[in-house]
Short mmCIF file of C-alpha atoms in Angstrom, two decimals:
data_model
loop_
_atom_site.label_atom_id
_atom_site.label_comp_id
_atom_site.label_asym_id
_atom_site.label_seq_id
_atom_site.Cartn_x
_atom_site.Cartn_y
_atom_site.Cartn_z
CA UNK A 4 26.85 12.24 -5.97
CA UNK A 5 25.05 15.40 -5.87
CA UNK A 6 22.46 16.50 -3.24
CA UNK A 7 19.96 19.29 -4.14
CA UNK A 8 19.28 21.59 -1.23
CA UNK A 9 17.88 24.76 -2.99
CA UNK A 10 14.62 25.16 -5.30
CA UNK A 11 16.75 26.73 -8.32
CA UNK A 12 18.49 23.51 -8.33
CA UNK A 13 15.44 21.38 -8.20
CA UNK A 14 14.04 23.39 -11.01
CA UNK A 15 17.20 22.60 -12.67
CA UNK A 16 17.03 19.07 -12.67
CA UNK A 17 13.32 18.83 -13.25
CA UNK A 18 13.62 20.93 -16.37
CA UNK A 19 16.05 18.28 -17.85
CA UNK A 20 14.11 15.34 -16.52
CA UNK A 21 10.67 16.46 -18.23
CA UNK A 22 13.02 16.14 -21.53
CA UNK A 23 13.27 12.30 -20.90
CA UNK A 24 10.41 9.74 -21.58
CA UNK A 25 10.76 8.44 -17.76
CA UNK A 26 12.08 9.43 -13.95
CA UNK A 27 12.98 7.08 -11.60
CA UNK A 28 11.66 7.95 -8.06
CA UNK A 29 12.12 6.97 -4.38
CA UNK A 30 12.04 8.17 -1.11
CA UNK A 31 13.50 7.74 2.47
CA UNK A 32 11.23 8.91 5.36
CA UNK A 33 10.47 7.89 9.19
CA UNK A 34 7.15 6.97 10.77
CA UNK A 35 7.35 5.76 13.69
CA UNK A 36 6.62 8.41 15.96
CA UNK A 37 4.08 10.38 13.70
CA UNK A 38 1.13 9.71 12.08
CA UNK A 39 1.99 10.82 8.85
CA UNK A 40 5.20 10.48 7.16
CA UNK A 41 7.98 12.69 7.40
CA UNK A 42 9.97 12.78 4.44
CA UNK A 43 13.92 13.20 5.09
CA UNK A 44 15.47 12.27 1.47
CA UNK A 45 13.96 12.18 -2.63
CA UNK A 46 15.84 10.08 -4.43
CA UNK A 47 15.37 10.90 -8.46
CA UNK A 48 17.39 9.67 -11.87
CA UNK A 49 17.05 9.63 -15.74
CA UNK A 50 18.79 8.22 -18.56
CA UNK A 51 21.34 10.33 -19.47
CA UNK A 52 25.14 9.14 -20.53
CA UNK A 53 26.38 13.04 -20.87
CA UNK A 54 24.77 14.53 -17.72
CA UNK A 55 23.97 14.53 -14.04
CA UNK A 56 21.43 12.02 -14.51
CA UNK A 57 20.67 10.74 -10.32
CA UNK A 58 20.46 12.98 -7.77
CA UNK A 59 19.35 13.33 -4.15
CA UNK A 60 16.35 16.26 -3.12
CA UNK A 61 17.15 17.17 0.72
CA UNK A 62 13.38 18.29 1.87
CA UNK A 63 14.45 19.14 5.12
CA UNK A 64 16.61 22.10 3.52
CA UNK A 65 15.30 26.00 4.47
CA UNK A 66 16.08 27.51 1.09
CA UNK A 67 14.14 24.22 -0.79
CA UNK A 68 10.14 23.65 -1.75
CA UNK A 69 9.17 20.62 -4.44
CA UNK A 70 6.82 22.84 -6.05
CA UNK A 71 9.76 21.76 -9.31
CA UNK A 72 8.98 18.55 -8.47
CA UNK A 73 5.21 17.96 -8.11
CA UNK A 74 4.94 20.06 -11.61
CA UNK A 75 6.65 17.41 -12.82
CA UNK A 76 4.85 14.90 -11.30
CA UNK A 77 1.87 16.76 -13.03
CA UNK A 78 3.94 16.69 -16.49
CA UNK A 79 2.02 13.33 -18.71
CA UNK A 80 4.94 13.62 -21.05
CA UNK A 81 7.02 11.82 -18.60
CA UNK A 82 6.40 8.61 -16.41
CA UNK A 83 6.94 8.18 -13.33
CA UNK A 84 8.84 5.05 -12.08
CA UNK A 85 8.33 3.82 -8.25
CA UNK A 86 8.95 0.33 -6.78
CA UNK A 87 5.96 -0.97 -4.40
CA UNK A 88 5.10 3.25 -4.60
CA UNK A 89 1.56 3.24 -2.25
CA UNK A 90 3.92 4.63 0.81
CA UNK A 91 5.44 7.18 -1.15
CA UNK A 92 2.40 8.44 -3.07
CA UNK A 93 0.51 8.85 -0.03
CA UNK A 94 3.67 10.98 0.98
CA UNK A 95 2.88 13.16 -1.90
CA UNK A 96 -0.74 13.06 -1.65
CA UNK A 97 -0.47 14.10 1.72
CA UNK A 98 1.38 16.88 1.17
CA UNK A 99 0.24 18.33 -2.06
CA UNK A 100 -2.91 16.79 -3.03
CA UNK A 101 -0.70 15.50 -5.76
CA UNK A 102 -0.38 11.61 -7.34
CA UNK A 103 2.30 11.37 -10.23
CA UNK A 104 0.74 10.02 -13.44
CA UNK A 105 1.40 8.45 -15.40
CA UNK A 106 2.73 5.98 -12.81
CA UNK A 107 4.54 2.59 -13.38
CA UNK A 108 5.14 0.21 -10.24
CA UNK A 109 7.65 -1.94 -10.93
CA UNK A 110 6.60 -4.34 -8.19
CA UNK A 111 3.16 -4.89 -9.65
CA UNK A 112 4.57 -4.94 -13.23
CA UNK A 113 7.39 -7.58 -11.98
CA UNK A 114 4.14 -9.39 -10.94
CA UNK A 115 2.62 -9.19 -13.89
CA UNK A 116 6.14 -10.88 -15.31
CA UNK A 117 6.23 -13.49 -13.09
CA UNK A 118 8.90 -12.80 -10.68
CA UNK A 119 6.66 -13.47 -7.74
CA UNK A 120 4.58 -11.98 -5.32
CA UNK A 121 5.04 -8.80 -3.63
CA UNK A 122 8.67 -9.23 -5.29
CA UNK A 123 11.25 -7.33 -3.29
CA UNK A 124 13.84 -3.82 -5.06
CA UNK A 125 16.86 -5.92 -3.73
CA UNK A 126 15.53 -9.33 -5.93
CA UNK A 127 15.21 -7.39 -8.92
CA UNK A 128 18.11 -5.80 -8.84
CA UNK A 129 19.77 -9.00 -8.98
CA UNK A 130 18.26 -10.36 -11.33
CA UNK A 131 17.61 -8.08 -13.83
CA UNK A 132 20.62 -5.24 -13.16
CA UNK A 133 22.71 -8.13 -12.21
CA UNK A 134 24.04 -6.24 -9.24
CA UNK A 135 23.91 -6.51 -5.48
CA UNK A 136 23.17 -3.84 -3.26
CA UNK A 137 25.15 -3.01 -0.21
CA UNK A 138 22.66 -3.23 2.89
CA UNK A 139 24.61 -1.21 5.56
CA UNK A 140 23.09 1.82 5.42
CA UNK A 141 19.09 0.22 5.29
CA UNK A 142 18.11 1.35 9.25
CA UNK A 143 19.37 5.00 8.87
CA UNK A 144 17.65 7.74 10.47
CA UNK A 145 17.39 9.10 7.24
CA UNK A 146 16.10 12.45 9.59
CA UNK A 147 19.77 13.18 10.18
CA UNK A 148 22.56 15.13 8.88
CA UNK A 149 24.87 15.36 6.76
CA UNK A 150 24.25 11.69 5.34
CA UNK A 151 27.30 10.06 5.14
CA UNK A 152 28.78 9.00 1.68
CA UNK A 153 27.40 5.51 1.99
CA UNK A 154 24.02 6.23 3.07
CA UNK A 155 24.07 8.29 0.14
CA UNK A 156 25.12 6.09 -2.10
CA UNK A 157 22.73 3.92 -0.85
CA UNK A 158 20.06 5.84 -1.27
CA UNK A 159 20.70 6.28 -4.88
CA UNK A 160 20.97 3.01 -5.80
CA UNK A 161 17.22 2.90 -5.08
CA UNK A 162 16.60 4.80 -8.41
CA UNK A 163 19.89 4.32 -10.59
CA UNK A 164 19.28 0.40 -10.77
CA UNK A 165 15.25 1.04 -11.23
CA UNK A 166 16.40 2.72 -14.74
CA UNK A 167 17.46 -1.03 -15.69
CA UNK A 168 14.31 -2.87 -14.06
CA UNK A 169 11.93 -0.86 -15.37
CA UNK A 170 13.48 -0.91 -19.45
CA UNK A 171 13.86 -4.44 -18.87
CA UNK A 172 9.85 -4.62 -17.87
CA UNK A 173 8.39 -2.24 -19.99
CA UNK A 174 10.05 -3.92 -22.90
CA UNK A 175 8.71 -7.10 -21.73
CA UNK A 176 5.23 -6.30 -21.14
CA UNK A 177 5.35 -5.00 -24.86
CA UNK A 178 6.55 -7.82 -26.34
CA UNK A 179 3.80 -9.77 -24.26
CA UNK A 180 1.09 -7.52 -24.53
CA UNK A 181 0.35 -6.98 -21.12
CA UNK A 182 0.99 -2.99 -20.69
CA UNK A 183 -2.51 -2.88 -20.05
CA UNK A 184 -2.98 -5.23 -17.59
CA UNK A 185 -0.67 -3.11 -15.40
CA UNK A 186 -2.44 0.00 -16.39
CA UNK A 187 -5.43 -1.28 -14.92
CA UNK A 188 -3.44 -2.33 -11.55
CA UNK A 189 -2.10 1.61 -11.22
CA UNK A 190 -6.18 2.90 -11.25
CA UNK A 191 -6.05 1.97 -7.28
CA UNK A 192 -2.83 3.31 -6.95
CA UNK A 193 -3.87 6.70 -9.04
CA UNK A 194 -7.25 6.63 -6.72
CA UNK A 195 -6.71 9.51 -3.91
CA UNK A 196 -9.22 7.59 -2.07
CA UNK A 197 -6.37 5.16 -1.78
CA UNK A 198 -4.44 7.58 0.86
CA UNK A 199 -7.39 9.16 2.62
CA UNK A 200 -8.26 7.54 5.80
CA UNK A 201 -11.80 8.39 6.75
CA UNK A 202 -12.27 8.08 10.67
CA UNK A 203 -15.87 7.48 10.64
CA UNK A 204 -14.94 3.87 8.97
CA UNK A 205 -11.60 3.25 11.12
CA UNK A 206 -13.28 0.79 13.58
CA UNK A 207 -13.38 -1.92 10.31
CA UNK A 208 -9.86 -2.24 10.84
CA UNK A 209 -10.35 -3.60 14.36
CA UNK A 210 -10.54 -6.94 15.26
CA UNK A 211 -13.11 -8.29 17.49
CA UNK A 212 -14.62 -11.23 18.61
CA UNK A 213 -18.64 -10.48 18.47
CA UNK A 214 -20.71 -8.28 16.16
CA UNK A 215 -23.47 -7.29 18.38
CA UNK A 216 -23.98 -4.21 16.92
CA UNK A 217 -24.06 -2.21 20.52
CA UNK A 218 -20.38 -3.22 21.31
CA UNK A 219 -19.09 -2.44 17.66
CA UNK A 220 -21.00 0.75 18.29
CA UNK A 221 -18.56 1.88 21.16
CA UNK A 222 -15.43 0.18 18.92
CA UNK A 223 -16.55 2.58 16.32
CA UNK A 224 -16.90 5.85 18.48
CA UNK A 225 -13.67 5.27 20.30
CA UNK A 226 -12.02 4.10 16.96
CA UNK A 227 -13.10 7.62 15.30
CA UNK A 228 -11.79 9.73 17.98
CA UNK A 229 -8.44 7.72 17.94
CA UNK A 230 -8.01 8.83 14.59
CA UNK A 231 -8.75 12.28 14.67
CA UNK A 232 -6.98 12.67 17.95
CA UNK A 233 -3.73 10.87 15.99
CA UNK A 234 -4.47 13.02 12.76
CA UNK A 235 -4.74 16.41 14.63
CA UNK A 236 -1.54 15.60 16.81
CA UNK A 237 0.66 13.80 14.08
CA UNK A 238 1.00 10.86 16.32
CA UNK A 239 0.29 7.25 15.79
CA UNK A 240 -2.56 5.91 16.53
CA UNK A 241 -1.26 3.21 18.86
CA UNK A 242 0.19 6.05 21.16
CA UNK A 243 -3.13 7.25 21.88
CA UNK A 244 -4.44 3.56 22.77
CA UNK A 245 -4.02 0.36 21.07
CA UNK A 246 -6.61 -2.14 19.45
CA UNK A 247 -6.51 -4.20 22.63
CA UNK A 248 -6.96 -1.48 24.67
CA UNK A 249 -9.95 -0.02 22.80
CA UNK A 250 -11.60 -3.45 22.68
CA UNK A 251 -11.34 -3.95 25.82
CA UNK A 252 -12.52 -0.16 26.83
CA UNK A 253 -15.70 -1.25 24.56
CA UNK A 254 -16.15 -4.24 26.71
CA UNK A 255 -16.09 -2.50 30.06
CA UNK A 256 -17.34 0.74 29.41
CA UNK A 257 -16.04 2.98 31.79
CA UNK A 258 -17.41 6.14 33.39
CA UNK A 259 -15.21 8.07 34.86
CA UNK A 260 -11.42 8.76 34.75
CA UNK A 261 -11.34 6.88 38.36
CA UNK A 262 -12.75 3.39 36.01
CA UNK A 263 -9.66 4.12 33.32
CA UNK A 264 -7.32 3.69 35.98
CA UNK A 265 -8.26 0.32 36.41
CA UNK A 266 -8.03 -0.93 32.99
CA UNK A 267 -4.73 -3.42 32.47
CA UNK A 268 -4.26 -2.53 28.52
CA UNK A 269 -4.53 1.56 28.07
CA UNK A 270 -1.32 3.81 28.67
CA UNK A 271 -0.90 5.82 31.50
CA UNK A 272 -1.17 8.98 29.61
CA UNK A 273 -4.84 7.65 27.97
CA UNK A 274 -6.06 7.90 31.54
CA UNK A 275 -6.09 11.59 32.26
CA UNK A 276 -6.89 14.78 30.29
CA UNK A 277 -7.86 14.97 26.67
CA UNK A 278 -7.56 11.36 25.65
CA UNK A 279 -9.26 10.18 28.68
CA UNK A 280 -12.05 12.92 28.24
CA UNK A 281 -12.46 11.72 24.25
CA UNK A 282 -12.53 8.30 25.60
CA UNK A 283 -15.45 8.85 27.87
CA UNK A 284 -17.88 10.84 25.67
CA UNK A 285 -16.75 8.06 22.83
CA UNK A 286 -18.39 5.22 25.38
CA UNK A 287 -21.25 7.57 25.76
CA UNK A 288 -21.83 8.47 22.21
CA UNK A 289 -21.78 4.84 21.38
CA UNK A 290 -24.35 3.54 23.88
CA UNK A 291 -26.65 5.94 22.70
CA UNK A 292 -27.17 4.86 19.39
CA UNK A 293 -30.26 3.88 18.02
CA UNK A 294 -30.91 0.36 17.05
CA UNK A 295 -31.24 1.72 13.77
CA UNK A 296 -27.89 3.25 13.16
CA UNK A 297 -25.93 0.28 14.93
CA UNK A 298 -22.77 -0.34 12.48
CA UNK A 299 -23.55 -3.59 10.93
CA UNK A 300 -20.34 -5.28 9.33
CA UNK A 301 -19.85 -7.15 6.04
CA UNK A 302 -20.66 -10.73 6.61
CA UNK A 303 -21.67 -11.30 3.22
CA UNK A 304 -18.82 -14.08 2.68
CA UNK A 305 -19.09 -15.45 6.52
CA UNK A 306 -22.16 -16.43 5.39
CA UNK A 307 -21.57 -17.82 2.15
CA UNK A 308 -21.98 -21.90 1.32
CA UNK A 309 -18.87 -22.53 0.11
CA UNK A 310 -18.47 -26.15 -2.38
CA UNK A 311 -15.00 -27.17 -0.66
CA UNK A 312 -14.48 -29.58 -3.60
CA UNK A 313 -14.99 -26.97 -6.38
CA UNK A 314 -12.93 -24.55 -3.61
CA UNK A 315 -10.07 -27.22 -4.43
CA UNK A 316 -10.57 -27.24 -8.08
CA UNK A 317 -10.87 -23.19 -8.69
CA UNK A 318 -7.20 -23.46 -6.85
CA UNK A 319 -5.71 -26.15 -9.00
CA UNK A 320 -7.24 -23.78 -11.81
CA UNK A 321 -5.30 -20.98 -10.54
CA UNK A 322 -1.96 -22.70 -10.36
CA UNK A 323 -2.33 -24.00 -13.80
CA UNK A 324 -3.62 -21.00 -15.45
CA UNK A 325 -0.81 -18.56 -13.73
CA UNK A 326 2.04 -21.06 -14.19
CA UNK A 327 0.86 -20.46 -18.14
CA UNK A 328 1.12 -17.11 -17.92
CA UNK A 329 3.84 -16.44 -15.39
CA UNK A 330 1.85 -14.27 -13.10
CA UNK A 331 1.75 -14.07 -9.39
CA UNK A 332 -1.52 -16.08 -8.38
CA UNK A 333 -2.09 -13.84 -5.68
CA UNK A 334 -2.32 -10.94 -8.20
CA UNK A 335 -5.61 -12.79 -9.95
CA UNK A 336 -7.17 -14.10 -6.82
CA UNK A 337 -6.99 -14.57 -3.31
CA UNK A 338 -8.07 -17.82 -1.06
CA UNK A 339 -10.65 -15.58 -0.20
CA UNK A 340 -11.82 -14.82 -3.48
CA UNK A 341 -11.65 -18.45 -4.51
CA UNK A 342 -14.00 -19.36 -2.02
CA UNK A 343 -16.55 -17.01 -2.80
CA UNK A 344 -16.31 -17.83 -6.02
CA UNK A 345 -17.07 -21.88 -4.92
CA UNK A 346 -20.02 -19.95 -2.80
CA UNK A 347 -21.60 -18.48 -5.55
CA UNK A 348 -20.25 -15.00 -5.14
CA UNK A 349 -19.51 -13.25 -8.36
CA UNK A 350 -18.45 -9.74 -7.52
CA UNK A 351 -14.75 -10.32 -7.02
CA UNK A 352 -11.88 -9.09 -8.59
CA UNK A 353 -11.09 -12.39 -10.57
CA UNK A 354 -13.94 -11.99 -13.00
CA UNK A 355 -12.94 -8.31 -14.20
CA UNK A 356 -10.55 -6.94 -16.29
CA UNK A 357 -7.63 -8.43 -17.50
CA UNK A 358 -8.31 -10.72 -14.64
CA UNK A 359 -11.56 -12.72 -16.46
CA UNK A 360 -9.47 -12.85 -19.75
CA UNK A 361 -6.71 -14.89 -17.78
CA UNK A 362 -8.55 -16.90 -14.90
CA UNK A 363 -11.85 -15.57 -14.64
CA UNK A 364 -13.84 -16.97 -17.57
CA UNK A 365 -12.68 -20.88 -17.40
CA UNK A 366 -13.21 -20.27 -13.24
CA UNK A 367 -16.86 -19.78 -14.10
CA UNK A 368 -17.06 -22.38 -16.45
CA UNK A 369 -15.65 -24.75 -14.16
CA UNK A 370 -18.08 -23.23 -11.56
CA UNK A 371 -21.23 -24.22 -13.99
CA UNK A 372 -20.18 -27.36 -14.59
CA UNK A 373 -19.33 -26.77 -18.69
CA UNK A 374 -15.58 -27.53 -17.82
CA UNK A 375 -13.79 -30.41 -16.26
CA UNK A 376 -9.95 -30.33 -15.46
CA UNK A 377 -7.33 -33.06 -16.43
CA UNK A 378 -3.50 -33.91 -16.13
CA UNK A 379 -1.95 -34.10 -20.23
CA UNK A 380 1.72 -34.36 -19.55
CA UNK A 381 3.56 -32.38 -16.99
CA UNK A 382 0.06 -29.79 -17.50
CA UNK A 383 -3.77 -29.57 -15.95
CA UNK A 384 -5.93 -28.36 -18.70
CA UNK A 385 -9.76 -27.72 -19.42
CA UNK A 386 -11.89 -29.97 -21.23
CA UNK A 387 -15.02 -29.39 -22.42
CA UNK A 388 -18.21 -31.30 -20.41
#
């Protein structure tokens, strides 16, 4: 097992990889007490039965940068092979503004194949590379070193097996001509605006229990300066305060530091100096909005009428028409969508792309009423109305 610790060598290697049609890439890195990621380990391989073909990257070396790397990342000659990537691109993004293309997930193509939903590395591995991988090593502080010679191999056979999963896809998808459908599935993950979180829209992600647009208007304050505060610092979000804490800061608006100190949710540091200072002018900044700039949240599908009965039979659709095609259901459409689409809703992911051609078009047929479904064997099929 070799470990690259220099630039020269990761030249090296990169140089020899941009020669191959693909790269297999993955990457060990801790989060838990930073906001963003901090890579410890790049795992990378090729096809090669005369060379050094899988090798570790150390980031944390002085004497090594991954400018080698995210030129070949840049390099369209040569894909680049992730499984369930989003975590590791935003890595990337983070760091250098840079997404690899073109990209191939082998979870969403696995997907695509019908192994599943949100199939696990250690499934596919035994089912297509026929192998087992050994799980000691899975809850290293990958931060550390020198790895030891099982964490390294470990960490290798993240990309050596991927060479075998992602042949055995790509040749699969070919023969079944459904490259493109997982070409469209890799525009979100190619999207930067997939990494980028904006703080101004951060108070969406919490959950509360009204929507009077005054309260959400202090949820959204305090939510924006819990990101920025995180983002400047590196620290996670729920160090500065957690959800439950800022909902309930939203509900009792405090004043002064003397009114933090009696809340039972936020941390002891939130209660003093810069946090509790942010908090304070957050409360304040969100009473005084204007009726007319109150957030107003997306209640579009709350509202909606859904037809329970056609709800029902858009789901028996779903399991009929993926069992077909071996897909994932949840990959066409979720319960969520399927409701909508019983409400009248048509602007859902189910009715676009690849998506109509499989579900999407008999779904609305069904919906009008120019479909029916019955049982003819073991199978539920259309018929005509």
């Amino acid at each position: 097992m070799k470990t690259i610790t220099t630039t020269d060598g990761l030249a090296a290697f990169c140089k020899e990889a941009a020669k191959r049609p693909y790269v297999t890439v993955d990457t060990e890195f801790l989060r838990e007490r930073t906001y963003y990621s901090k890579l410890c380990l790049v795992q990378l391989a090729y096809r090669d039965a005369d060379g050094e073909d899988a090798v570790l990257v150390d980031p944390l070396a002085n004497d090594l940068s991954l400018v080698p790397l995210y030129d070949l990342f840049r390099d369209v000659g040569v894909v680049k092979v992730f499984h369930a990537a989003r975590q590791d691109l935003e890595i990337f993004y983070v760091d250098a503004g840079v997404i690899p293309e073109p990209l191939f997930d082998t979870q969403v193509a696995a997907m695509v194949c019908g192994f599943g939903e949100q199939v696990g590395y250690e499934t596919l591995v035994r089912k297509i590379a026929k192998s087992d991988l050994d799980k000691s090593s899975r809850f290293t502080d990958w931060s550390r070193r020198p790895l030891t010679d099982a964490q390294a191999k470990y960490a290798l056979a993240d990309v050596t097996h991927l060479r075998d999963i992602y042949e055995y896809l790509s040749d699969r998808l070919g023969k079944s001509g459904r490259k493109k459908w997982v070409a469209e599935e890799m525009a979100v993950l190619n999207d930067p605006g997939t990494y980028k979180v904006d703080p101004d829209q951060a108070w969406r992600r919490v959950k509360t229990r009204t929507q009077s647009g005054k309260f959400l208007a202090i949820v959204r304050e305090l939510a924006k300066f819990r990101e920025i505060y995180a983002q400047d610092r590196n620290v996670p979000r729920n160090r500065v305060y957690k959800d439950d804490a800022l909902v309930e800061l939203a509900s009792t608006k405090p004043q002064s530091e003397k009114d933090l100190g009696r809340s039972r949710l936020l941390l002891r540091e939130a209660r003093k100096g810069d946090i509790a200072a942010g908090i304070l002018t957050s409360i304040q900044a969100g009473m005084a909005v204007t009726p007319e700039n109150l957030p107003r949240p997306d209640q579009t599908r709350s509202k909606l009428q859904v037809n329970p009965a056609l709800a029902d039979m858009l789901r028996v659709l779903l399991k009929a028409k993926t069992d077909d095609e071996g897909v994932a259901p949840k990959l066409i459409a979720s319960s969520a969508d399927l409701d909508a689409l019983a409400a009248g809703e048509r602007d859902v992911a189910a009715l676009k792309g690849w998506r109509r051609e499989v579900f999407g078009n008999d779904a609305l047929r069904l919906c009008d009423g120019q479909v029916g479904l019955a049982v003819k064997g073991q199978k539920v099929v259309t018929v005509t109305l």
